[in-house]
Every structure is written in C-alpha cells, then in structure tokens.
Tab-separated table of C-alpha atoms and ligand atoms in Angstrom:
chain	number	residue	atom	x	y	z
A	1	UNK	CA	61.297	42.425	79.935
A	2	UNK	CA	60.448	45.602	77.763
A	3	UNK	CA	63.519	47.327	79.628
A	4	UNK	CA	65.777	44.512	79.275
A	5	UNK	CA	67.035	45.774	75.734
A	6	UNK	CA	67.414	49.266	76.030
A	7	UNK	CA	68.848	48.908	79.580
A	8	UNK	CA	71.577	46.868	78.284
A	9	UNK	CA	72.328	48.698	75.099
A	10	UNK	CA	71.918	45.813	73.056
A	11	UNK	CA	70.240	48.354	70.472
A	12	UNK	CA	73.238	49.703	69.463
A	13	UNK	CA	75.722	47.056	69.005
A	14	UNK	CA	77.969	48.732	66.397
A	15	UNK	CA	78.168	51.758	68.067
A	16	UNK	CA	81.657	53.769	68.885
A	17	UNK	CA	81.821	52.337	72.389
A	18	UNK	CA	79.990	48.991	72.102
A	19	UNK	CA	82.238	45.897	73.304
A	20	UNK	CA	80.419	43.161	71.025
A	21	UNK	CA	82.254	44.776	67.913
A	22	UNK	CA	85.702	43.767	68.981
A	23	UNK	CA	89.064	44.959	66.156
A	24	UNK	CA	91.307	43.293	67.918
A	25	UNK	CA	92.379	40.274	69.833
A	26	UNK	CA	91.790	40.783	73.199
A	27	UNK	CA	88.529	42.360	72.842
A	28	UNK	CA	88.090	39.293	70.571
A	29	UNK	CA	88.893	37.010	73.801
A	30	UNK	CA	87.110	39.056	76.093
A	31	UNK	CA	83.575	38.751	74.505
A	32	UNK	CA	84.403	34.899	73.322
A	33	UNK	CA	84.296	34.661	77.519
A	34	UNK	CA	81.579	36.750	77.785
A	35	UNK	CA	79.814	34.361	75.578
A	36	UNK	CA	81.270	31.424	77.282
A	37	UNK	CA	79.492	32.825	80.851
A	38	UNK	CA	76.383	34.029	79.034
A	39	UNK	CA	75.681	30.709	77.527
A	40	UNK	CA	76.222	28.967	80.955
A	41	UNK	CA	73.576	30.707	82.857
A	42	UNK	CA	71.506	30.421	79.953
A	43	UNK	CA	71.706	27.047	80.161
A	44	UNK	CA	70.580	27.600	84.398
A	45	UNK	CA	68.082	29.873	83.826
A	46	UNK	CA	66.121	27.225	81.266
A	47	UNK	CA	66.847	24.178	83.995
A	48	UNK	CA	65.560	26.199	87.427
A	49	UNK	CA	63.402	27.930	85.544
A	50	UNK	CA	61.685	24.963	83.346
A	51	UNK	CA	61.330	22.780	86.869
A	52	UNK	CA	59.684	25.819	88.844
A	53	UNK	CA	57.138	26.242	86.035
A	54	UNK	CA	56.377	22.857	85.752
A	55	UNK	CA	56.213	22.422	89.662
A	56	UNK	CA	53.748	25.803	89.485
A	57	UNK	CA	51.497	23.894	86.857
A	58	UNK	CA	51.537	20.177	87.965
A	59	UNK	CA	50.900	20.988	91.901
A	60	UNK	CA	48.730	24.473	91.163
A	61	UNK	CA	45.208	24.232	93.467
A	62	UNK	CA	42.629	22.781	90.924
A	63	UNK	CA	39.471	23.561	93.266
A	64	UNK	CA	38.332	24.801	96.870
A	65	UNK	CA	39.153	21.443	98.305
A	66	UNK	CA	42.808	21.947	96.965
A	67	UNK	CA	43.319	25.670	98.361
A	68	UNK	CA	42.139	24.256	102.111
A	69	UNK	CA	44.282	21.016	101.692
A	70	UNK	CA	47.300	20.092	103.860
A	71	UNK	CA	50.813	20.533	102.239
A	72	UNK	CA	51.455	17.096	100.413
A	73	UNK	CA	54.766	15.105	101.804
A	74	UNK	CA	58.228	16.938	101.675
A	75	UNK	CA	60.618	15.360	100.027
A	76	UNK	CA	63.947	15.979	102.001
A	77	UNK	CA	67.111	13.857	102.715
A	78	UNK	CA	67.730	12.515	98.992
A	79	UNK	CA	71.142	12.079	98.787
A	80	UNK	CA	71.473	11.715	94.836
A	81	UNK	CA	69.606	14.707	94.147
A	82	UNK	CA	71.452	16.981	96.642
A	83	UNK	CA	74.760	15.447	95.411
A	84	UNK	CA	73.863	16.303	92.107
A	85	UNK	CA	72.735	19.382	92.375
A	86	UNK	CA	76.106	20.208	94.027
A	87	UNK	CA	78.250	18.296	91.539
A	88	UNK	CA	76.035	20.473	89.267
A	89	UNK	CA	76.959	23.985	90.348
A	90	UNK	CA	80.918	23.018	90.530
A	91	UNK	CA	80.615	21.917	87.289
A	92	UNK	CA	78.995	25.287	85.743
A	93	UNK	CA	81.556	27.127	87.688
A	94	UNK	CA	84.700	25.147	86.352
A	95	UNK	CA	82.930	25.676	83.054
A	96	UNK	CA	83.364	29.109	83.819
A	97	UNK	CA	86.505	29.353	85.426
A	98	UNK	CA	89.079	27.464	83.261
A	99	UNK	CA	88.807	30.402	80.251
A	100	UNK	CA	88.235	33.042	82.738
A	101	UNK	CA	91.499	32.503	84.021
A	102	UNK	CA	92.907	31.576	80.660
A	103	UNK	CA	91.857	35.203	79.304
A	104	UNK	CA	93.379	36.758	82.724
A	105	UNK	CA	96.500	35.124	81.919
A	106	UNK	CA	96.083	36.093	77.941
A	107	UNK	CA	94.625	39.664	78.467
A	108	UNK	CA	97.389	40.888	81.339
A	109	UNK	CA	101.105	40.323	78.925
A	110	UNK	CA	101.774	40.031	75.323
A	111	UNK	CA	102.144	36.435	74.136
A	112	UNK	CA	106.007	35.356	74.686
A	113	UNK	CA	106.200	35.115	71.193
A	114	UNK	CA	104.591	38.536	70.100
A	115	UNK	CA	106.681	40.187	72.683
A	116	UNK	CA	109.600	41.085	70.586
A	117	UNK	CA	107.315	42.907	67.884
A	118	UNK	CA	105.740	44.929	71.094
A	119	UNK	CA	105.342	48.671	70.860
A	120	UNK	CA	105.271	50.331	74.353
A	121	UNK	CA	103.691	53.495	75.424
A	122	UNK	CA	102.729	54.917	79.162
A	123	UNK	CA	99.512	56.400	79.749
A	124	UNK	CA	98.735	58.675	82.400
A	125	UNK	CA	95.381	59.361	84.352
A	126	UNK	CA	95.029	63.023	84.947
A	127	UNK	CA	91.566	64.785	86.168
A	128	UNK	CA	90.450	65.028	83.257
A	129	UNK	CA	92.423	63.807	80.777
A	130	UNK	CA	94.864	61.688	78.974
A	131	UNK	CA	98.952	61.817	78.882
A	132	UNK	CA	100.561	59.428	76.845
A	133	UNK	CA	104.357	58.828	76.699
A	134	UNK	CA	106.432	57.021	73.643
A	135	UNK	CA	109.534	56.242	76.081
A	136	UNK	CA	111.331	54.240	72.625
A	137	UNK	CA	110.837	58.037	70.777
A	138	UNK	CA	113.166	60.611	71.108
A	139	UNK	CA	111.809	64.039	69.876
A	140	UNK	CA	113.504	68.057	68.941
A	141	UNK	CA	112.859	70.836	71.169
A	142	UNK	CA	114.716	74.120	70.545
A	143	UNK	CA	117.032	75.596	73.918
A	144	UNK	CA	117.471	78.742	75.456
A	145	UNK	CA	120.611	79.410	73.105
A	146	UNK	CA	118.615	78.511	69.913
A	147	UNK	CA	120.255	74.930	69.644
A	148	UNK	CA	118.236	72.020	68.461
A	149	UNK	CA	118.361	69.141	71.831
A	150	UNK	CA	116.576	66.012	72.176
A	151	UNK	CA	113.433	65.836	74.393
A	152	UNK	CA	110.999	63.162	75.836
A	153	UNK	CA	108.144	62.592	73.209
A	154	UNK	CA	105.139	62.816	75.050
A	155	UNK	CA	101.589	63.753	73.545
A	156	UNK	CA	97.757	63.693	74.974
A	157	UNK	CA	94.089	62.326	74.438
A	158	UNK	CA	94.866	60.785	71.625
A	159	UNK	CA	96.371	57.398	71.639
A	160	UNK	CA	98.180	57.195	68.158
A	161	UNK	CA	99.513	52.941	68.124
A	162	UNK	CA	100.695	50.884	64.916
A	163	UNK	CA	97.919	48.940	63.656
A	164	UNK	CA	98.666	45.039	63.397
A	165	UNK	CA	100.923	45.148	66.193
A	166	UNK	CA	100.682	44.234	70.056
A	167	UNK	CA	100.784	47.436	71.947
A	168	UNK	CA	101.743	47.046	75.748
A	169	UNK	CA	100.622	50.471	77.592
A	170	UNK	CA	101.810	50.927	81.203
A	171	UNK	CA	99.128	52.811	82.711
A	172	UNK	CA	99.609	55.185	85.478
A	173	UNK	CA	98.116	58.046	87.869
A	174	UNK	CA	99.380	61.756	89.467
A	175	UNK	CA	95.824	61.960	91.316
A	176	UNK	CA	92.970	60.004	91.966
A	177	UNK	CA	92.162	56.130	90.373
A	178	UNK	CA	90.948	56.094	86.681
A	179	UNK	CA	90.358	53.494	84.802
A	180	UNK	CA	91.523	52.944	80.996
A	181	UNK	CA	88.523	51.684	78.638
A	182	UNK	CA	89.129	51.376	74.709
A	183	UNK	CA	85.893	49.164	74.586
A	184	UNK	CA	86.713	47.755	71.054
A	185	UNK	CA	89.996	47.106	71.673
A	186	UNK	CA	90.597	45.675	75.113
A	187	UNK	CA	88.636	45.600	78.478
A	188	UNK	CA	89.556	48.403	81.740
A	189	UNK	CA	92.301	48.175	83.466
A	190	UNK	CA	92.713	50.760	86.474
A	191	UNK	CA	95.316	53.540	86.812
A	192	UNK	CA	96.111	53.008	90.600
A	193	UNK	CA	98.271	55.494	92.569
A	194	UNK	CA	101.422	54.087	93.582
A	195	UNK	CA	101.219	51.129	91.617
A	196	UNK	CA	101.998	50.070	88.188
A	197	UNK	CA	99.590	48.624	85.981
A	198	UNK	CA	99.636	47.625	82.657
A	199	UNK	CA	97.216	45.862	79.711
A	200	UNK	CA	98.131	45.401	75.796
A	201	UNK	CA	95.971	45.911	72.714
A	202	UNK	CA	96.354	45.559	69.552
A	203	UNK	CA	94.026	46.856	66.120
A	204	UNK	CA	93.665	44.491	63.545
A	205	UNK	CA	93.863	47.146	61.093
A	206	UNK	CA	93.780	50.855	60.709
A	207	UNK	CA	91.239	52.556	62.580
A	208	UNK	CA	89.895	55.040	64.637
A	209	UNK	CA	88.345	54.333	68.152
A	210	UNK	CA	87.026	55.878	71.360
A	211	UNK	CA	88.162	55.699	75.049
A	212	UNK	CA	86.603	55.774	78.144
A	213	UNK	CA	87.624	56.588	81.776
A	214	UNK	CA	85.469	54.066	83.256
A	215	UNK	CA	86.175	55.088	86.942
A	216	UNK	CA	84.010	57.469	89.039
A	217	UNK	CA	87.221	60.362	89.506
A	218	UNK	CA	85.631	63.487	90.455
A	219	UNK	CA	83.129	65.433	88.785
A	220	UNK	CA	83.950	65.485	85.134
A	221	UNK	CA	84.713	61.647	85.331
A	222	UNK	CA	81.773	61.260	82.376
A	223	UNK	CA	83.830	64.094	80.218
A	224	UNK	CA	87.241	62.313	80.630
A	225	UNK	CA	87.601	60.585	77.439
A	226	UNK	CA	90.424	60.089	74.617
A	227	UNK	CA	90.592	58.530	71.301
A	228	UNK	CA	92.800	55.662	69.438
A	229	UNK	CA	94.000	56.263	66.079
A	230	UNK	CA	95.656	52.968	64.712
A	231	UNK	CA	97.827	53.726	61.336
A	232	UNK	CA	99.509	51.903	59.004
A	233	UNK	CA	103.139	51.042	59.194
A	234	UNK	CA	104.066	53.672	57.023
A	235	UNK	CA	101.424	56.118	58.071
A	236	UNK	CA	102.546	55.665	61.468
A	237	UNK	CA	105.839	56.591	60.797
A	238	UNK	CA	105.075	59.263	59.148
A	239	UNK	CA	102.893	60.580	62.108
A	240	UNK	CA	105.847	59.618	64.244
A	241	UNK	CA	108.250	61.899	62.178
A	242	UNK	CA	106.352	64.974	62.230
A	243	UNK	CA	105.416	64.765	65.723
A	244	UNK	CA	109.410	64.211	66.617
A	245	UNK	CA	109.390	68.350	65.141
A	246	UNK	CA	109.301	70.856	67.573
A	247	UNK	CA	106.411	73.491	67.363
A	248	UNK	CA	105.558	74.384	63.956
A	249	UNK	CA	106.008	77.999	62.649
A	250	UNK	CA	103.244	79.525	60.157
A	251	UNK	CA	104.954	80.667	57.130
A	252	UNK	CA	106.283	84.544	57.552
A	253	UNK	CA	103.656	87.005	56.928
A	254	UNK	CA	104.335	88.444	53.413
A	255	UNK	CA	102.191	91.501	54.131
A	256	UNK	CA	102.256	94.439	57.121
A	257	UNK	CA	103.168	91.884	59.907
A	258	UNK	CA	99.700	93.359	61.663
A	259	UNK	CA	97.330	91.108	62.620
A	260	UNK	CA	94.570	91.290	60.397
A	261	UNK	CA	91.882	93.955	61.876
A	262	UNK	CA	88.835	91.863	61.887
A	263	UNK	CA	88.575	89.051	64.421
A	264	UNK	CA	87.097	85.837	63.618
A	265	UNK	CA	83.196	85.580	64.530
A	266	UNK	CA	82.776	82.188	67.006
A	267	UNK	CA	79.613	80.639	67.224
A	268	UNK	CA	78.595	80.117	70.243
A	269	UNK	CA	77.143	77.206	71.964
A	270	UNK	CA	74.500	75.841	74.274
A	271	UNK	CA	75.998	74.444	77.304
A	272	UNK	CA	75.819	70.211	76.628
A	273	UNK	CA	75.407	70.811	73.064
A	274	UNK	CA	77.674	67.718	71.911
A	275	UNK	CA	81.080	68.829	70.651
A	276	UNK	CA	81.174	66.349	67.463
A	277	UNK	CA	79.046	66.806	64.447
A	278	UNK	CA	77.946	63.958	62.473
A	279	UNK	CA	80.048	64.337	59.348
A	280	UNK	CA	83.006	64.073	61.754
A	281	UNK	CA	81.404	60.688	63.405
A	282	UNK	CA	80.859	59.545	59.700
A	283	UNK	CA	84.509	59.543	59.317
A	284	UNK	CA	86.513	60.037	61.921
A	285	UNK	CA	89.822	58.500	60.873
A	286	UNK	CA	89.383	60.831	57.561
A	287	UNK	CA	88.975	64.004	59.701
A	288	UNK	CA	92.239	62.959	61.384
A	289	UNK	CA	93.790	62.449	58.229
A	290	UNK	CA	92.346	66.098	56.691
A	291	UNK	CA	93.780	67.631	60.454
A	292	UNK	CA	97.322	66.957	59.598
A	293	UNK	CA	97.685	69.236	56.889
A	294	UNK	CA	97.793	73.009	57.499
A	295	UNK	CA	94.904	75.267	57.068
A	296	UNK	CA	94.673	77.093	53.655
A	297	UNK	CA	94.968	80.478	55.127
A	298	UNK	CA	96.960	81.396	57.824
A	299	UNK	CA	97.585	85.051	59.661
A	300	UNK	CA	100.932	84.677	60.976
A	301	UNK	CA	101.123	88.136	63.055
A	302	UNK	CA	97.871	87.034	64.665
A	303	UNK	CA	99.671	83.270	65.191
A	304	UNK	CA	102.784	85.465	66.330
A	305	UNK	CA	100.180	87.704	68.658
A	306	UNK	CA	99.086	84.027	69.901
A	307	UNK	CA	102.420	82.824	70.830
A	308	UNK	CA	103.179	86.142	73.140
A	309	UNK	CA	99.595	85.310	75.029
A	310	UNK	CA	100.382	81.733	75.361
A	311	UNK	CA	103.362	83.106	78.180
A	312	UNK	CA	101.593	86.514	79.221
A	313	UNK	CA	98.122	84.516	80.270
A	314	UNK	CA	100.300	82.060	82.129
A	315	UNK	CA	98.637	78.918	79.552
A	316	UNK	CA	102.662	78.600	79.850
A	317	UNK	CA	102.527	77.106	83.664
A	318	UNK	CA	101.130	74.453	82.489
A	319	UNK	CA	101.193	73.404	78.858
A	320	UNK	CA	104.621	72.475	76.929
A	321	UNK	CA	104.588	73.627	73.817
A	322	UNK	CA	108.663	71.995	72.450
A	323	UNK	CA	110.610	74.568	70.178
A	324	UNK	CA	108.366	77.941	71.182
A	325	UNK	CA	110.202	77.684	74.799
A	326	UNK	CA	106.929	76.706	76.953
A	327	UNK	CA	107.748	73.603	79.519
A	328	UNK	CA	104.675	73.336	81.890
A	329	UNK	CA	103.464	69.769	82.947
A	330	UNK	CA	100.401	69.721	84.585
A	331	UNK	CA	98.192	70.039	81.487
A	332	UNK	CA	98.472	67.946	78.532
A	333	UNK	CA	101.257	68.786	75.759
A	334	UNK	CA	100.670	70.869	72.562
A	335	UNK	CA	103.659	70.811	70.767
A	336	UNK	CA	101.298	69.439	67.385
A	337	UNK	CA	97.721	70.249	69.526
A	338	UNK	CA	96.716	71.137	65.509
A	339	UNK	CA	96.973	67.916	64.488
A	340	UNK	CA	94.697	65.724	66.785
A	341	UNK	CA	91.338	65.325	65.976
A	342	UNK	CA	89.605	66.374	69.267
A	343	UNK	CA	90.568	68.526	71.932
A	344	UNK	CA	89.421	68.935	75.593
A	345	UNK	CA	89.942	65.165	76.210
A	346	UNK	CA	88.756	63.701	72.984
A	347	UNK	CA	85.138	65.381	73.880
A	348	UNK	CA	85.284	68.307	71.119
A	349	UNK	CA	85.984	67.857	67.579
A	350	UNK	CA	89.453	69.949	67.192
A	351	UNK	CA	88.460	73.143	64.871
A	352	UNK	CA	88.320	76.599	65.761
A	353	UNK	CA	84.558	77.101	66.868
A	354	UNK	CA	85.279	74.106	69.214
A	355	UNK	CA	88.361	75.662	70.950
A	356	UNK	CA	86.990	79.070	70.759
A	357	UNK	CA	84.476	77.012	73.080
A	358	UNK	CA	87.106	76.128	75.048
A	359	UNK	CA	89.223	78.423	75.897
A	360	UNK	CA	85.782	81.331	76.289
A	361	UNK	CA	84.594	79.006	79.139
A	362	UNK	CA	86.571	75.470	79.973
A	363	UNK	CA	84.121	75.184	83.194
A	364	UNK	CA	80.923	75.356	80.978
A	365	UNK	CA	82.978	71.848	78.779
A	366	UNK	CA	84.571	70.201	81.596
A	367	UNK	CA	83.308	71.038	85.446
A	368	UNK	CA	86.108	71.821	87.737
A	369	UNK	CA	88.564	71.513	85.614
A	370	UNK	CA	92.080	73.001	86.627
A	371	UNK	CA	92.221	75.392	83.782
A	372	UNK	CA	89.684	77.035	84.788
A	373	UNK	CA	89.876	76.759	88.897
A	374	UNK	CA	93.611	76.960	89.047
A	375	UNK	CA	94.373	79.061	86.001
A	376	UNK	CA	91.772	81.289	84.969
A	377	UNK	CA	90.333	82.039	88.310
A	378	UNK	CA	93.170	81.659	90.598
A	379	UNK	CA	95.495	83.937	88.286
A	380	UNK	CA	92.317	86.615	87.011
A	381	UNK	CA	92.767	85.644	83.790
A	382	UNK	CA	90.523	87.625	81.480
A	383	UNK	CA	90.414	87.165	77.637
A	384	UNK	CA	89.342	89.573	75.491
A	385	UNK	CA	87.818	88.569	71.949
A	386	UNK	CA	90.803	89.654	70.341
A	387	UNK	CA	93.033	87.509	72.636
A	388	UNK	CA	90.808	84.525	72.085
A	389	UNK	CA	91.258	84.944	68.557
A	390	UNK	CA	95.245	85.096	68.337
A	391	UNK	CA	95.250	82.074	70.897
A	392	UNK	CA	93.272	79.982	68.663
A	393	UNK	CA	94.933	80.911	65.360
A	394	UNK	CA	98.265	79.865	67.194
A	395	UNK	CA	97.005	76.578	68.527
A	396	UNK	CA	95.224	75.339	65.396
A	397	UNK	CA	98.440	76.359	63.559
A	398	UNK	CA	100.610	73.852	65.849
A	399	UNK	CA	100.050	71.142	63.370
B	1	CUA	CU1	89.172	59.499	85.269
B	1	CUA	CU2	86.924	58.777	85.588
C-alpha cells in the first residue's frame, strides 16, 4: 500500500509530464474518462471487497470445534444472484464503454465544426528525434546562383503550434515505431511504418510543454524527447516570419576578420548529469523567448570559420542548414537551430556549454546515435578544440 503512491507518481501531479494537469481539451477528455473508469472499479473494489470481508468475519472459526467442523451447505444454483451478478458486470462495462468510445471518436479528428480553424503540421519519428513539417508554410532558401527560391519549411524537436487553436498533426515514421506523447496536451498515438496516423491537440493558452516518445525504439528510446511551445496569435506569427528566413548571417566583423585567438573554455560534464538547470525549468517559455534574440557578442570570423567546418566535417550529409547551401536530410534541420530552446531532442537546454557537450561526445548524450556511429566514426571525424569552438559559435548564431 506504501508503494502504491510513489509507484504511480501520484506525488508529483503538476509535474512537466504528469497527465492529471491537462491545458487543453483532449487531455481534458482523456482524464474526465480516466476518472469515469477509475470511479467504476472503485465502486467494484468496495462491493467484492466489502462482501469478502464480511464473509471472512461472519463465517471465521470461533473455537477448536469450528476449525475441525464440516464445510457448512454450498449455496449453488441461485438463479437471481447469478443473473445479477452478470447483469452487473455488463452494466459496469457499458458504463465504461459508451465515453470510451465517445473520446475515441472525439480524440482521433477535429470537431466538424473546429475543422476549418485547423492548423496542420506532420511529425516525423526518427531514432532519436523529432521532424516536424508546416506543409501550409512556404519558407526562403538561397540557390546555387545566389537567387532567393522558395523551400519546404520544415524544423525539429520543437513543436512550435498556435495556442487556442485545434492543431491536427499527421504523424509518421522513416524507421522503427515511435510513439508521440505530449502528456498535457493529448494522449500517444503511434508513428507506424507504412501507415498514416494522425491525433489533434490544442493549448488553451500560451505555453510551454514536454514530449515523450512513449515507444520502446532502440536504445536511446528514454532520450528521444521534444518540446511544445504554444504562442500567441501574434507571437506565432512572428516566430513563423523569422523562421520563413534562410540562415542568419552574424553581422560583418568590423575588426581583423581573424577569429579571435582564445577559444572559449567548455565545462565539462559528468556523463547523465541532466542537461536542464533549474532556472531554465522555472521558466521555460521565458528562456525560449530570451533564445530568439541574438547573443550580445558575436565573433563573426570564428562563425565564418564555423560555416567552412559545417561542409569539411561532413555535419553537411546530413543537416540542412537553408541559405548557407547545406541540404542533408537524415538529421534534423538547423536553418534557426539558435533559436530553440533545447537541442539533442529537447534533452539539453540549447546554450553553448550544452552543445559543446554535444558535439565533444553525442554517444556519451544519446547512445547509438547516428551522428556519432554513422558520422563521426564511420567518416574519422576528429574535432579539435578549436573546431568545436567555431562550430558552436556558428550554430548558436543561426537564430
Ligand atoms: Cu522513439 Cu521511443
């Protein structure tokens, strides 16, 4: 009984992924059932439970004449208690039934008369990590001949949606099932291979929240994570219109055009020393908000330095970066990687200690990961402290 409360995480009921502190309507719905189901076997466990205790107490053995005595008469056969006890059990399960399969019904499509008002966005299950695609968007990228050309807006880990308004996300897979989890806004819903799936959510009001893969996928299943920034109409737009930029250049250096001669000093970290800090936690949406701005200093030779790594350690293969002429696809985009809040699939607060972390040593973050398997081992890819430093002043720049 001790173990019942902890086990079930009932301490914690606020907390960032707790699913009895619903923001929107179909988490609303989905705990209202939860409820609905809870109450019912309540109501079960009191019944059975009440007549087996007072069956233990009434027939108990009151002396030694009553442990050596023959079993009293079975009653069997009664045809109004058996009845019962069947119409009984239908009964608690049409109790249960009729809203589970309203909520099915409610939880799977946006109400016919929300529908117009819909935004739609595709996520896609990678190992490990989060793609999400704004197919209504159209975004800049830069061509070979310099010309400015309309490109597919497509971003990653971090779920930006309008608050206040249904969201329908098409969920998808390249690899292996996953399962989409924003536990405070709607329930999981798997990303199957081959098939299309889809849920809708929608934030009652601005907000920041986490995400889950709630799917075993491979080994870094418990690392795959993303977060869910809801905005404001007009912040939303706003967020909408810088991200349809391409890549952001740092402001021409004024000085030598050298990088400057001393490299940043990293900190280093212990290997599952969490990647958040607690003034981030206290605020989240805030440290989003402070991330969209610029830093105060920039070096742009060492940002310049950074860009020329980005193709000559191959991060190119894989990453798009729109407008600085990088196209690769099987890692997530980071055309504006400056401007999320966490990196490494929403498990590291996005600053430059953090993707110093990353970059030094993905496999010590994320297990297995391809970066690290297919790109940094496969290809030899050695950093040196200097190149670590350039690649994270140009990444943190991409705001
Ligand atoms: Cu993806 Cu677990």
């Amino acid at each position: 009984m001790a173990a019942v409360l902890p086990l079930s995480g009932c301490f914690w009921l606020d907390g960032p992924q707790s699913t009895f502190d619903p923001n929107g309507p179909v988490a609303r719905h989905q705990m209202d059932l939860f409820y609905v189901t809870c109450w019912v076997a309540l109501v079960i466990f009191v019944v059975v439970g009440g007549v087996l205790a007072y069956a233990t107490i009434k027939f108990r053995a009151r002396g030694e004449a009553d442990e050596h005595a023959e079993p009293p008469e079975q009653g069997h056969g009664n045809p109004v208690v058996e009845m019962s006890l069947i119409g009984a059990s239908v009964l608690a399960l049409v109790i249960i039934a009729i809203p589970t399969l309203r909520e099915i019904w409610y939880s799977y499509e946006v109400p016919v008369e929300d529908k117009a008002n819909a935004y739609e966005v595709t996520a896609t299950g990678y190992q490990w990590w989060f793609k999400f695609d704004y197919p209504g968007e159209t975004a800049q990228t830069v061509d070979a001949a310099g010309k400015t050309v309309n490109a597919p807006f497509t971003t990653a880990n971090e779920l930006v949606i309008p608050a206040g308004r249904p969201v329908h996300i098409n969920l998808r897979t390249v690899d292996v099932i996953h399962s989409f989890w924003i536990p405070k806004l709607a329930g999981k819903v798997d990303m199957m291979p081959n098939r299309g799936n889809h849920l809708w959510v929608q934030a009652d009001k601005p907000g920041y929240f986490w995400g889950q893969c709630a799917e075993f996928c491979g080994e870094s299943h418990a690392v795959m994570r993303f977060r869910v920034i809801a905005l404001g109409p007009r912040e939303f737009n706003d967020w909408l219109n810088a991200q349809m930029a391409p890549a952001r250049r740092a402001a021409a250096a004024a000085g030598t055009g050298q990088p400057k001669a001393q490299f940043a000093a990293y900190r280093t970290f212990s290997r599952n020393e969490p990647g958040t800090t607690a003034k981030f936690d206290a605020s989240p949406l805030d440290s989003w908000r402070a991330q969209q701005l610029p830093a105060a200093e920039e070096d742009p030779a060492l940002i310049a330095r950074g860009r020329e790594l980005f193709a000559d350690k191959t991060c190119r293969t894989c990453h798009t970066i729109r407008g600085d002429g990088y196209v690769g696809v099987v890692g997530p985009e980071l055309t504006h990687v400056g401007s999320r809040s966490t990196i490494a699939a929403g498990l590291l607060e996005n600053n430059r200690d953090e993707l110093h972390r990353w970059i030094h040593a993905p496999n010590e973050v994320k297990p297995g990961n391809k970066m690290w398997v297919s790109g940094y081992l496969a290809n030899g890819i050695k950093l040196t402290p200097g190149d670590e430093d350039a690649l994270v002043n140009y990444l943190e720049s991409l705001k």
